[in-house]
Coordinates of C-alpha atoms in Angstrom, one line a residue:
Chain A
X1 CA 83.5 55.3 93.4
X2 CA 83.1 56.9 96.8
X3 CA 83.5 54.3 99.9
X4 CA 80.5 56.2 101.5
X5 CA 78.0 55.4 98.3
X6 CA 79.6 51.4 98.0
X7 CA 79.3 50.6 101.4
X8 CA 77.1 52.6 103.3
X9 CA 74.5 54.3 101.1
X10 CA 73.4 52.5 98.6
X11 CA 73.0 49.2 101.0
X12 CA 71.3 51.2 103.4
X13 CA 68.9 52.1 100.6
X14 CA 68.2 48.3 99.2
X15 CA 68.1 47.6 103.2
X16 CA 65.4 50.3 103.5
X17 CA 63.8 48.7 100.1
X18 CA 63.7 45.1 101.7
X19 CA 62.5 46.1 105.0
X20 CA 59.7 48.7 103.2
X21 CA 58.6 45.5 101.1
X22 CA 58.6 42.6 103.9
X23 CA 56.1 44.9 106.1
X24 CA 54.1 44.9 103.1
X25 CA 54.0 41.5 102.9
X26 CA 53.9 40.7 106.6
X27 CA 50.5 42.9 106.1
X28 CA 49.6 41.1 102.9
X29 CA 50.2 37.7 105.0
X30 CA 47.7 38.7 107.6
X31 CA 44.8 38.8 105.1
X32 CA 46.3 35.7 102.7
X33 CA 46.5 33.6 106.1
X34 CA 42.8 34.5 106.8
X35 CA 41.0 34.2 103.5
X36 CA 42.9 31.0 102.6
X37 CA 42.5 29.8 105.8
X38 CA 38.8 30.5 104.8
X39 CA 38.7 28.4 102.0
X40 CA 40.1 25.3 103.3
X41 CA 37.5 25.5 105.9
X42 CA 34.9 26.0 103.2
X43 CA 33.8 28.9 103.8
X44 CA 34.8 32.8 102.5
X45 CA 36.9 34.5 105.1
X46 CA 37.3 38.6 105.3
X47 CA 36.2 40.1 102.1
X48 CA 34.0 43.2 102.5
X49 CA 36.5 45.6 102.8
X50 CA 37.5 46.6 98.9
X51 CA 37.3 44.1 95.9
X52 CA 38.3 40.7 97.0
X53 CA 38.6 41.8 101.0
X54 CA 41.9 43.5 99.9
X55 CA 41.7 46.7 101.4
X56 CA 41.8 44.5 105.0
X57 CA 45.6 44.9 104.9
X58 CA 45.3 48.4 105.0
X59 CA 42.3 48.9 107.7
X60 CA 44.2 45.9 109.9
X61 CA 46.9 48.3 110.8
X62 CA 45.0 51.6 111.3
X63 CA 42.9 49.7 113.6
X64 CA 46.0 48.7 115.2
X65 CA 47.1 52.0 115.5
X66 CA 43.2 53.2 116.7
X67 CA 42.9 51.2 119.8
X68 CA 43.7 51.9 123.6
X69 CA 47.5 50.8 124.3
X70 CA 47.8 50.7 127.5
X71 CA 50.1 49.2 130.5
X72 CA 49.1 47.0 132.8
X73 CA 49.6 48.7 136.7
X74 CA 51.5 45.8 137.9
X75 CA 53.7 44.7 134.9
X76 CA 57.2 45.8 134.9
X77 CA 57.2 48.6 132.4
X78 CA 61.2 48.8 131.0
X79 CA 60.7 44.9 129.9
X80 CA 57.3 45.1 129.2
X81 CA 58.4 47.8 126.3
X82 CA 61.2 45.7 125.5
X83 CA 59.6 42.7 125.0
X84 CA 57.7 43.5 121.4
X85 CA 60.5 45.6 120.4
X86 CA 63.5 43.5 121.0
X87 CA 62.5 40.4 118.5
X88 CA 62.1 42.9 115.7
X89 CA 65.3 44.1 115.6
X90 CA 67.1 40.0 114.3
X91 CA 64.0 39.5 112.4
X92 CA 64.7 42.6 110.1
X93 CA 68.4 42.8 110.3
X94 CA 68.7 39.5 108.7
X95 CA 67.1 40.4 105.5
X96 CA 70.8 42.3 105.1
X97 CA 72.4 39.1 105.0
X98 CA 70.0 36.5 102.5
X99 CA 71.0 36.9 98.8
X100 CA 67.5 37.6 97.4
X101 CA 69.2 37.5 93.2
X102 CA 72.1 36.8 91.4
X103 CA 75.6 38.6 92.7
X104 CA 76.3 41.7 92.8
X105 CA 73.3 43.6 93.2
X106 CA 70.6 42.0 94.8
X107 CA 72.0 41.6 98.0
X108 CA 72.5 44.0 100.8
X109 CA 75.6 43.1 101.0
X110 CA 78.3 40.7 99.2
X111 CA 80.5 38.2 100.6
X112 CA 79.9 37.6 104.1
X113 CA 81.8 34.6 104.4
X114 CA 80.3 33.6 108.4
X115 CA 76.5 34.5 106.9
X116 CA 74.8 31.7 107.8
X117 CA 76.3 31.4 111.3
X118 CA 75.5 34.8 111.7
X119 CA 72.0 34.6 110.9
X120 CA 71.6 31.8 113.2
X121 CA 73.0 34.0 115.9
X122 CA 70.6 36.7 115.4
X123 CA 67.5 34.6 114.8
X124 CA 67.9 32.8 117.9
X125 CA 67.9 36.2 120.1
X126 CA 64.1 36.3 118.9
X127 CA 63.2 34.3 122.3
X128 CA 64.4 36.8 124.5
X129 CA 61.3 38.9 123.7
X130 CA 58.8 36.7 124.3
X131 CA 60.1 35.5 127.3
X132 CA 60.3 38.9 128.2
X133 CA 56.9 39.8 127.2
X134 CA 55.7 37.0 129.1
X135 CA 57.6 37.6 132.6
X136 CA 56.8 41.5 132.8
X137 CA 53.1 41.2 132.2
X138 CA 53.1 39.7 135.3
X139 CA 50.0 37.6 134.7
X140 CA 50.0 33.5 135.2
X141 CA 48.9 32.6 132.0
X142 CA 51.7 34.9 129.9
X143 CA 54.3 33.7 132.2
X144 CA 53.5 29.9 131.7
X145 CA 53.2 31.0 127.8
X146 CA 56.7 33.0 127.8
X147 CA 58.2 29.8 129.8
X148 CA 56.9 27.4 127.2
X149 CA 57.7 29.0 124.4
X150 CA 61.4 29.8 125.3
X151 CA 61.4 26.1 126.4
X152 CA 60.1 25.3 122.6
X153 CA 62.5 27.9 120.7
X154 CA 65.7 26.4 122.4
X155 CA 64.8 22.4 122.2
X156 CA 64.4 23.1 118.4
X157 CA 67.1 25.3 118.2
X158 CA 69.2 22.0 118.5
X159 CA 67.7 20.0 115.3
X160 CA 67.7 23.4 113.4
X161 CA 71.6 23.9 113.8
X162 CA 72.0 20.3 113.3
X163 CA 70.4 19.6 109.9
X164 CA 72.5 22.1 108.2
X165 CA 75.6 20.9 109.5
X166 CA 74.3 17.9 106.4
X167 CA 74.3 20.9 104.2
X168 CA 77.4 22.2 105.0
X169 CA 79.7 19.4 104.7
X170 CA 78.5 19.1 101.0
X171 CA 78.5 22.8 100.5
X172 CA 81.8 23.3 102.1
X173 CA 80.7 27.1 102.4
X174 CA 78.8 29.2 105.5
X175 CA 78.5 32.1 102.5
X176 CA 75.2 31.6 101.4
X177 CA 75.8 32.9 97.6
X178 CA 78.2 29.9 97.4
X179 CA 75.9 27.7 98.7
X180 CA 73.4 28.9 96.1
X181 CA 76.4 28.3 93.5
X182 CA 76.6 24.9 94.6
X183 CA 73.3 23.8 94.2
X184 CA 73.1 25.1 90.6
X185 CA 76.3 23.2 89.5
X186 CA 75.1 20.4 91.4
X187 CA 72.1 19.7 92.4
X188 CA 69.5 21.1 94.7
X189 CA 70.5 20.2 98.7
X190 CA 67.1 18.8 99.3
X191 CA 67.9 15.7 97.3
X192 CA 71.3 14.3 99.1
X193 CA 70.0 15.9 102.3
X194 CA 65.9 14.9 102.2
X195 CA 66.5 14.3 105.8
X196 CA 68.0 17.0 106.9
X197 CA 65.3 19.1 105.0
X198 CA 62.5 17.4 106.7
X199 CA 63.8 18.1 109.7
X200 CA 64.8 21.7 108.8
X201 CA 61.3 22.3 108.1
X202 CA 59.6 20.7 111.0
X203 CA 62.1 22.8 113.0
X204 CA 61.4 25.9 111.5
X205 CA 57.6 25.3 111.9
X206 CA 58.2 24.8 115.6
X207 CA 60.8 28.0 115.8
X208 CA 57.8 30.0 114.5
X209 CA 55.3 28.7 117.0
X210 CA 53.4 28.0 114.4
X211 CA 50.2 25.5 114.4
X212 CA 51.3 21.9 114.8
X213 CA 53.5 23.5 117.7
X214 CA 51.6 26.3 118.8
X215 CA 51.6 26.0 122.2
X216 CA 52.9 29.3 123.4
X217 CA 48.9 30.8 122.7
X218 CA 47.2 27.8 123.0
X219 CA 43.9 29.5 123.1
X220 CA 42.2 26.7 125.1
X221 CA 44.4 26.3 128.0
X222 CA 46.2 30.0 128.1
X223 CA 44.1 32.7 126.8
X224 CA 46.6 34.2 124.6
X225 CA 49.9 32.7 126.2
X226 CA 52.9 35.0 126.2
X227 CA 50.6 37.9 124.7
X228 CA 47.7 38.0 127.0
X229 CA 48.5 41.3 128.4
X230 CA 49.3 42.9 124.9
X231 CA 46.9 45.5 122.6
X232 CA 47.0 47.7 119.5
X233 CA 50.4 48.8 118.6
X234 CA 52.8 46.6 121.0
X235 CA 50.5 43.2 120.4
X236 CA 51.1 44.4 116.6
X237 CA 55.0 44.6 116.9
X238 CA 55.0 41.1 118.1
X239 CA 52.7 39.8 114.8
X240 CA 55.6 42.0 112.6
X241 CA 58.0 39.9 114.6
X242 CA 56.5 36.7 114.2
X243 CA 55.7 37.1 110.7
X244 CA 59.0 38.3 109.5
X245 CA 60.8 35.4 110.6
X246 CA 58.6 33.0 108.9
X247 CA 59.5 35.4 105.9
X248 CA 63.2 34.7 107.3
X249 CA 62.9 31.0 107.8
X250 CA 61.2 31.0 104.3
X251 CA 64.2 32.4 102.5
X252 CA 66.4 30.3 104.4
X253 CA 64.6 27.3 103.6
X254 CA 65.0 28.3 99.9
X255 CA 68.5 29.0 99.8
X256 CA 69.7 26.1 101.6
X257 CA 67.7 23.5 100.2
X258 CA 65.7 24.7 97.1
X259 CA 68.8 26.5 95.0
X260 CA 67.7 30.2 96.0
X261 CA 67.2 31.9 92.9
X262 CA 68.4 29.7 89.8
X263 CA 66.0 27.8 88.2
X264 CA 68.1 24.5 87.2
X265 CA 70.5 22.2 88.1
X266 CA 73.8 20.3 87.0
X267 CA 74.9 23.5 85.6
X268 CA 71.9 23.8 82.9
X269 CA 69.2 25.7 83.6
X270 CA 68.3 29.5 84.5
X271 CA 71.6 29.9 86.3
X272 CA 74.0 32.7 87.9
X273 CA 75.7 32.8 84.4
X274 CA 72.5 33.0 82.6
X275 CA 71.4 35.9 84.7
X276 CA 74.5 38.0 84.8
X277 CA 74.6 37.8 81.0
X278 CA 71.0 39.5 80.6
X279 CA 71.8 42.4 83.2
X280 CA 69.3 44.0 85.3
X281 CA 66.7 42.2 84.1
X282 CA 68.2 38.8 84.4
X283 CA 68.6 40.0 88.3
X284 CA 65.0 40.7 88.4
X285 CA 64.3 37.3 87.1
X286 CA 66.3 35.9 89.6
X287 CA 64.5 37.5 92.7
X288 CA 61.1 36.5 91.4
X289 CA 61.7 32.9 91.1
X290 CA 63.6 33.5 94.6
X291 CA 60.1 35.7 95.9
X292 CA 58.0 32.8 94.4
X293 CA 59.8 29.8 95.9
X294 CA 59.3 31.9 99.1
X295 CA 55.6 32.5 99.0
X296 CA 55.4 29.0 98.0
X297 CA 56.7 27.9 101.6
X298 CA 54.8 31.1 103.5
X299 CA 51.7 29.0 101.7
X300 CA 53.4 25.5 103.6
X301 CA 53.0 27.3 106.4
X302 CA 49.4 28.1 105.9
X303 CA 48.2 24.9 104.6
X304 CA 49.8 23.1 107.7
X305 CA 48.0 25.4 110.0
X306 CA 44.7 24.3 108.3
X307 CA 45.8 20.9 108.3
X308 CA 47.1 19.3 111.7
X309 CA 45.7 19.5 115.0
X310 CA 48.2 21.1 117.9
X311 CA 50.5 18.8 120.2
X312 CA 50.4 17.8 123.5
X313 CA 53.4 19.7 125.3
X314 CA 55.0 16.9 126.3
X315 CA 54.8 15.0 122.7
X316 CA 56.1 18.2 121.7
X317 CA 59.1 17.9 123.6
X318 CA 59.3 14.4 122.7
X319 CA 59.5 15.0 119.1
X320 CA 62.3 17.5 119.6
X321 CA 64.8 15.7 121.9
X322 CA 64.1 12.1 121.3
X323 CA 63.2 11.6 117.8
X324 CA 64.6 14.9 115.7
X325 CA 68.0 15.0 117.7
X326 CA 69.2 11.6 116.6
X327 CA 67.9 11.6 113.5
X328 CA 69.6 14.7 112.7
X329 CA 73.0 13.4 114.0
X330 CA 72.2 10.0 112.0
X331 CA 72.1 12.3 108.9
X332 CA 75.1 13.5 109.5
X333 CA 76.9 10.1 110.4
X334 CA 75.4 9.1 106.9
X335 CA 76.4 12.0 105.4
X336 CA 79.8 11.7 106.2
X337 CA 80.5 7.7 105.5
X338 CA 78.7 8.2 102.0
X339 CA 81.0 11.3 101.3
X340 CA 84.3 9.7 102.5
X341 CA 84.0 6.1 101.3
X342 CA 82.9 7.4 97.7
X343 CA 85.4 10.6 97.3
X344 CA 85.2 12.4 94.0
X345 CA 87.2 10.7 91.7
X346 CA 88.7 11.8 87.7
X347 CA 87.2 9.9 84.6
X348 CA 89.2 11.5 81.7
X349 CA 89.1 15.5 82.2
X350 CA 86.2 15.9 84.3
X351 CA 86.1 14.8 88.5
X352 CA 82.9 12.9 89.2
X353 CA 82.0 13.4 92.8
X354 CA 80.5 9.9 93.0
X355 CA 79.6 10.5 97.2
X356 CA 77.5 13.4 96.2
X357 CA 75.9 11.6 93.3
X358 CA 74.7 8.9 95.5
X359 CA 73.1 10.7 97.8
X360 CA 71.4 12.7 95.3
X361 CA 70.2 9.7 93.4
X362 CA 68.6 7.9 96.7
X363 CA 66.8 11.1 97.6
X364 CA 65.1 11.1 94.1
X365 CA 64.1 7.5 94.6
X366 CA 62.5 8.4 97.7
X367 CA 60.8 11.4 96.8
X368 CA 59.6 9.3 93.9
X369 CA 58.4 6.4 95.7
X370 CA 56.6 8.5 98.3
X371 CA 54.8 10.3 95.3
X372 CA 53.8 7.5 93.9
X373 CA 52.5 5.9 97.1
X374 CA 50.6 9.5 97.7
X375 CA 49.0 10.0 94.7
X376 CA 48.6 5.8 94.0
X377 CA 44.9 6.0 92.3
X378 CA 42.8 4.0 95.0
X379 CA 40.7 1.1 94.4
X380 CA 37.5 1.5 94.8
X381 CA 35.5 -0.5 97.1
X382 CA 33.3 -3.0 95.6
X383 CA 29.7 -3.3 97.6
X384 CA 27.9 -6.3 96.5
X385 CA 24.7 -5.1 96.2
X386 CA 22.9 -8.7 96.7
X387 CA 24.4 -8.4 100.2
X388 CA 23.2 -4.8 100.8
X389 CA 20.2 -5.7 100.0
X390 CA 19.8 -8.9 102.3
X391 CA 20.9 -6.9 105.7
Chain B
X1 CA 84.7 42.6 100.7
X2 CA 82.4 41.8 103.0
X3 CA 80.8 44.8 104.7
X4 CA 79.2 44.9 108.2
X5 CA 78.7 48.4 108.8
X6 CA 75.5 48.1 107.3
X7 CA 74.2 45.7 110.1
X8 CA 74.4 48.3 112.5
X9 CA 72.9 51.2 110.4
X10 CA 70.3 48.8 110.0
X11 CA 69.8 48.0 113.2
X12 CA 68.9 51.9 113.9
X13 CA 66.5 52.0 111.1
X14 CA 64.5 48.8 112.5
X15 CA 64.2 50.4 116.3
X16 CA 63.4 53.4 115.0
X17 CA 60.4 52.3 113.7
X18 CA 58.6 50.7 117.0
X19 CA 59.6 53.7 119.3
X20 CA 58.7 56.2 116.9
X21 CA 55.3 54.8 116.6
X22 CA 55.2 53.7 120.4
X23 CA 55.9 56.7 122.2
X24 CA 54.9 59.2 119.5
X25 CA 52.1 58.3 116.8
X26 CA 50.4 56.1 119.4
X27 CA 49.7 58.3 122.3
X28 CA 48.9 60.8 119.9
X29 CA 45.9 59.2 118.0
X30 CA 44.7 56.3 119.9
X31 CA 41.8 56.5 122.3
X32 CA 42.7 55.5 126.2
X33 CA 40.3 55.1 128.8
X34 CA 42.1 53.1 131.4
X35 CA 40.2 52.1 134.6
X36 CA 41.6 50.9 138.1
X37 CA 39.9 47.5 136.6
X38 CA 41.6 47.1 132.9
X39 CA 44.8 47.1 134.3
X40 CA 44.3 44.3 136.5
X41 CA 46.4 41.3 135.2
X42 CA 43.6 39.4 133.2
X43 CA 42.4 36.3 134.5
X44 CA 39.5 35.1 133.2
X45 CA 37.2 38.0 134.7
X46 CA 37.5 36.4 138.1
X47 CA 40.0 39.0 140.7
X48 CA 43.3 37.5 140.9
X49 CA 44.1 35.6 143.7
X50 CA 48.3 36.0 143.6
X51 CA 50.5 37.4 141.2
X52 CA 53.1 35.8 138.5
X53 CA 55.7 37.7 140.6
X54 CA 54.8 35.6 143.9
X55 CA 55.0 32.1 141.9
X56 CA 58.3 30.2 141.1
X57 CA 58.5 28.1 138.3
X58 CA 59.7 24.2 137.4
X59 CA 63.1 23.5 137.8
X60 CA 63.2 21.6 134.3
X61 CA 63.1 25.0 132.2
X62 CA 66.8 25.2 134.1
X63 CA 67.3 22.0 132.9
X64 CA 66.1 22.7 129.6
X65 CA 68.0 25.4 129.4
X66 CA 71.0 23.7 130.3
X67 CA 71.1 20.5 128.3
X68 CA 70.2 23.3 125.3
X69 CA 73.7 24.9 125.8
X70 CA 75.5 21.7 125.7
X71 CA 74.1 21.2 122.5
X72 CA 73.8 24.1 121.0
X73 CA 77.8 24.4 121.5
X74 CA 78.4 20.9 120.4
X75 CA 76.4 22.5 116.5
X76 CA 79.0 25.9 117.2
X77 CA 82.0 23.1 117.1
X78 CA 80.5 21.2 114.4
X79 CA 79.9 23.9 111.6
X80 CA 83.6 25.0 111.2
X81 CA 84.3 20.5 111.2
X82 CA 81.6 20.8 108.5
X83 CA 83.5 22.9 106.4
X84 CA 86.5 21.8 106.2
X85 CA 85.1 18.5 106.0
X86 CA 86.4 17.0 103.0
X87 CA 90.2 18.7 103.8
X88 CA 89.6 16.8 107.2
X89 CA 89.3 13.6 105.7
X90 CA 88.8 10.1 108.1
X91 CA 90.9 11.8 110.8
X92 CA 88.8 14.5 111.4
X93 CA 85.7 12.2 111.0
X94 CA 87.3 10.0 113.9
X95 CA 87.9 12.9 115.9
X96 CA 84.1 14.4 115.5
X97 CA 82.9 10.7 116.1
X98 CA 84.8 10.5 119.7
X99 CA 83.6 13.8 120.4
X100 CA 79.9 12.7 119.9
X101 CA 80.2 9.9 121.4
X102 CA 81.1 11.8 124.6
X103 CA 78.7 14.4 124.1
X104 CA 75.6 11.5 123.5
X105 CA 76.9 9.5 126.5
X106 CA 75.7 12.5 128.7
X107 CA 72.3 12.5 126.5
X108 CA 71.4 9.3 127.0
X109 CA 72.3 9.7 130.7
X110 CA 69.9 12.8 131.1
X111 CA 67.5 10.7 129.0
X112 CA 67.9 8.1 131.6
X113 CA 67.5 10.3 134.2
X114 CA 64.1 11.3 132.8
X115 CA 65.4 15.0 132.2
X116 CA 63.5 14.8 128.9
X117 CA 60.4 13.4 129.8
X118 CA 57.6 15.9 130.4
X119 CA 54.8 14.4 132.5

């Protein structure tokens, strides 16, 4: 087959694909977020535009692209440009590097053996727009927003890189299709690594700036925070930017912890195998349980925002240095003891990895026990009515 | 084989969406009726008194900042331990162990130091 065709066009055209299709969604998201936010505050949220307030995701971004866009006098205008711009550019790119079904197709591209190191590396450069943003708008309440924020970004940069190191050592793979592999023969990483999942997802939450950690635009104390100075098109560019990287954190979430796109574990199950048999269609199976796993934690997101109230800064800070730091390199002291003391050993013809099983099998217990205490059907409380009636 | 070219073709195709739209769409169909007013840096309606540009700010970003390096080079040096991991065996765990413990000796120092406290 032609190189050019293999390895330039036709990834460029599932690129452009995945990059047509997470606008959409990023679109989409802006009128779920609202109308479910509606309803978990009882009431109906935006729905006079088209049947079911649908056609709001197209007359969101024509607004957008209506209003005044203008530059404030005193801002600095080079960085001021840059600032909504610049985050866009890891945020998409990214999506050329998650394995959204079964290999060989539906991936940008195959094998990219440093993948997840190299989507940390570009997903952290999303702070230099915001703090961007908030410098050149020259205005006291974006600055102290840009500050904060790039404060936030990098303390839980730390507990993000650290949980997966949990993930790797059992993985023993950055490629993210082998991680995927694993979790199918084995199980899925968010049972031997509960902990490091927790704290993935709390530090995901707070990379996003999203509400239990939404400082950057606390509305009561700093207007907008970082975006205060921003309209129309460029204030747009920055909700793309957000957005898509919760899409980003979503799908890393998914592969690392919830098997990506097979549906089983222990080898049985909806797995690689399984799909490559069946073809194209297996493929397409595989990227919708992947796409529904994803909106699945896009609704996490949602429900948490409905759900806790916003942190002090300095708990905030708290939280990421003193209590997520340790806790993360605790995991991966555990980790490592339960992995070396129990190596994988061979009963007859097949290895039992005995380290691996044990961790898996005290996550389930703990999942399982905090189910049961969740959903433990409460007692009622008994009034005595003789004593109601004598007060 | 693992094919990187794309990244940067990529890379075009995302920035050419913003700065088409910026600089071309945009001044094209939206309204703009700047006044000497609007783009005043906004602050609360009142005039501005000073602007960001005349104000420094806290030293403990810097630190921040700088305690997030340490650590963020400290996860760089653990991911490649990570995966070669079970290869490594106890040696390499020893090893990672007396790195960490020199690495958290500072972090309790700066914690001692009250680098991490906010208030």
């Amino acid at each position: 087959m032609n190189p050019w065709m293999t390895y330039l066009i036709w990834p460029l055209i599932k690129f452009s694909i995945a990059f047509i299709a997470v606008q959409a969604l990023v679109a989409a998201m802006n009128w779920i977020e609202r109308r479910l936010l509606g309803f978990f505050q009882a009431r109906l949220g935006p729905n006079r535009v088209g049947p079911w307030g649908l056609g709001q995701i197209i007359a969101d971004p024509i607004k957008f692209l209506l209003k005044e866009d203008f530059v404030p006098a005193r801002a600095e205008k080079v960085a001021y440009y840059l600032g909504p711009i610049l985050p866009l550019l890891p945020s998409f790119i990214v999506f050329c590097l998650i394995p959204f079904g079964p290999p060989p197709t539906f991936a940008v591209t195959n094998n990219i053996n440093v993948g997840l190191l190299l989507i940390f590396a570009l997903t952290s450069t999303a702070v230099y727009g915001i703090i961007l943003g908030g410098w050149a708008s020259n205005n006291k309440f974006s600055l102290m927003g840009g500050l904060r924020s790039a404060a936030q970004m990098v303390s839980y940069e730390v507990p993000l890189g650290l949980s997966i190191v949990g993930v790797l050592m059992l993985t023993q793979s950055l490629e993210l299709e082998e991680i995927v592999r694993y979790q199918e023969m084995n199980s899925w990483n968010v049972f031997p690594q509960l902990v490091a999942c927790f704290i993935f997802i709390v530090a995901m939450n707070a990379e996003n700036n999203r509400t239990p950690f939404d400082l950057p635009e606390a509305e009561s104390e700093l207007v907008a925070g970082f975006h205060t100075e921003y309209s129309a098109m460029k204030f747009a560019f920055y909700m793309l930017g957000e957005y898509s990287l919760m899409i980003v954190n979503s799908c890393l979430a998914v592969t690392l912890f919830f098997g990506g796109w097979s549906l089983g574990m222990g080898g049985i199950g909806f797995t690689t195998e399984v799909m490559q048999k069946m073809g194209w269609v297996g493929g397409l199976i595989g990227t919708g349980i992947f796409v529904t796993k994803m909106m699945l934690f896009l609704f996490m997101y949602i429900w948490f925002r409905a759900t806790f109230p916003r942190f002090r800064f300095d708990q905030l800070m708290d939280l990421g240095w003193k209590f997520l730091i340790p806790l993360a390199l605790a995991n991966i002291f555990v980790t490592g003891i339960v992995l070396l003391a129990f190596p994988s050993r061979l009963y007859g013809d097949t290895v039992i990895a005995v380290g691996e099983i044990m961790l898996t099998v005290i996550g389930m217990i703990v999942i399982a026990l905090t189910l049961v205490l969740l959903f433990k059907p409460k007692r009622p409380k008994v009034i005595n009515a003789s004593r109601v009636s004598e007060a | 084989m693992a094919n990187y070219s794309v990244l940067l073709v990529a890379a075009l195709v995302v920035l050419s969406v913003p700065i088409l739209t910026l600089f071309i769409i945009v001044p094209l169909v939206s309204a703009y009726r700047a006044n000497k007013v609007k783009l005043e840096p906004y602050e609360c309606g009142v005039p501005a008194t000073s602007l960001a540009f005349d104000h420094r700010f806290s030293v403990r970003y810097f630190l921040i900042a700088v305690l997030f390096i340490i650590f963020d080079v400290e996860t760089v040096f653990l991911f490649p331990w990570a995966i070669r991991f079970k290869q490594l065996g106890w040696f390499g765990a020893v090893e990672m162990a007396i790195f960490l413990a020199i690495l958290l000796i500072g972090y309790f120092y700066a914690w001692k130091r009250k680098v991490l406290s906010w208030v």
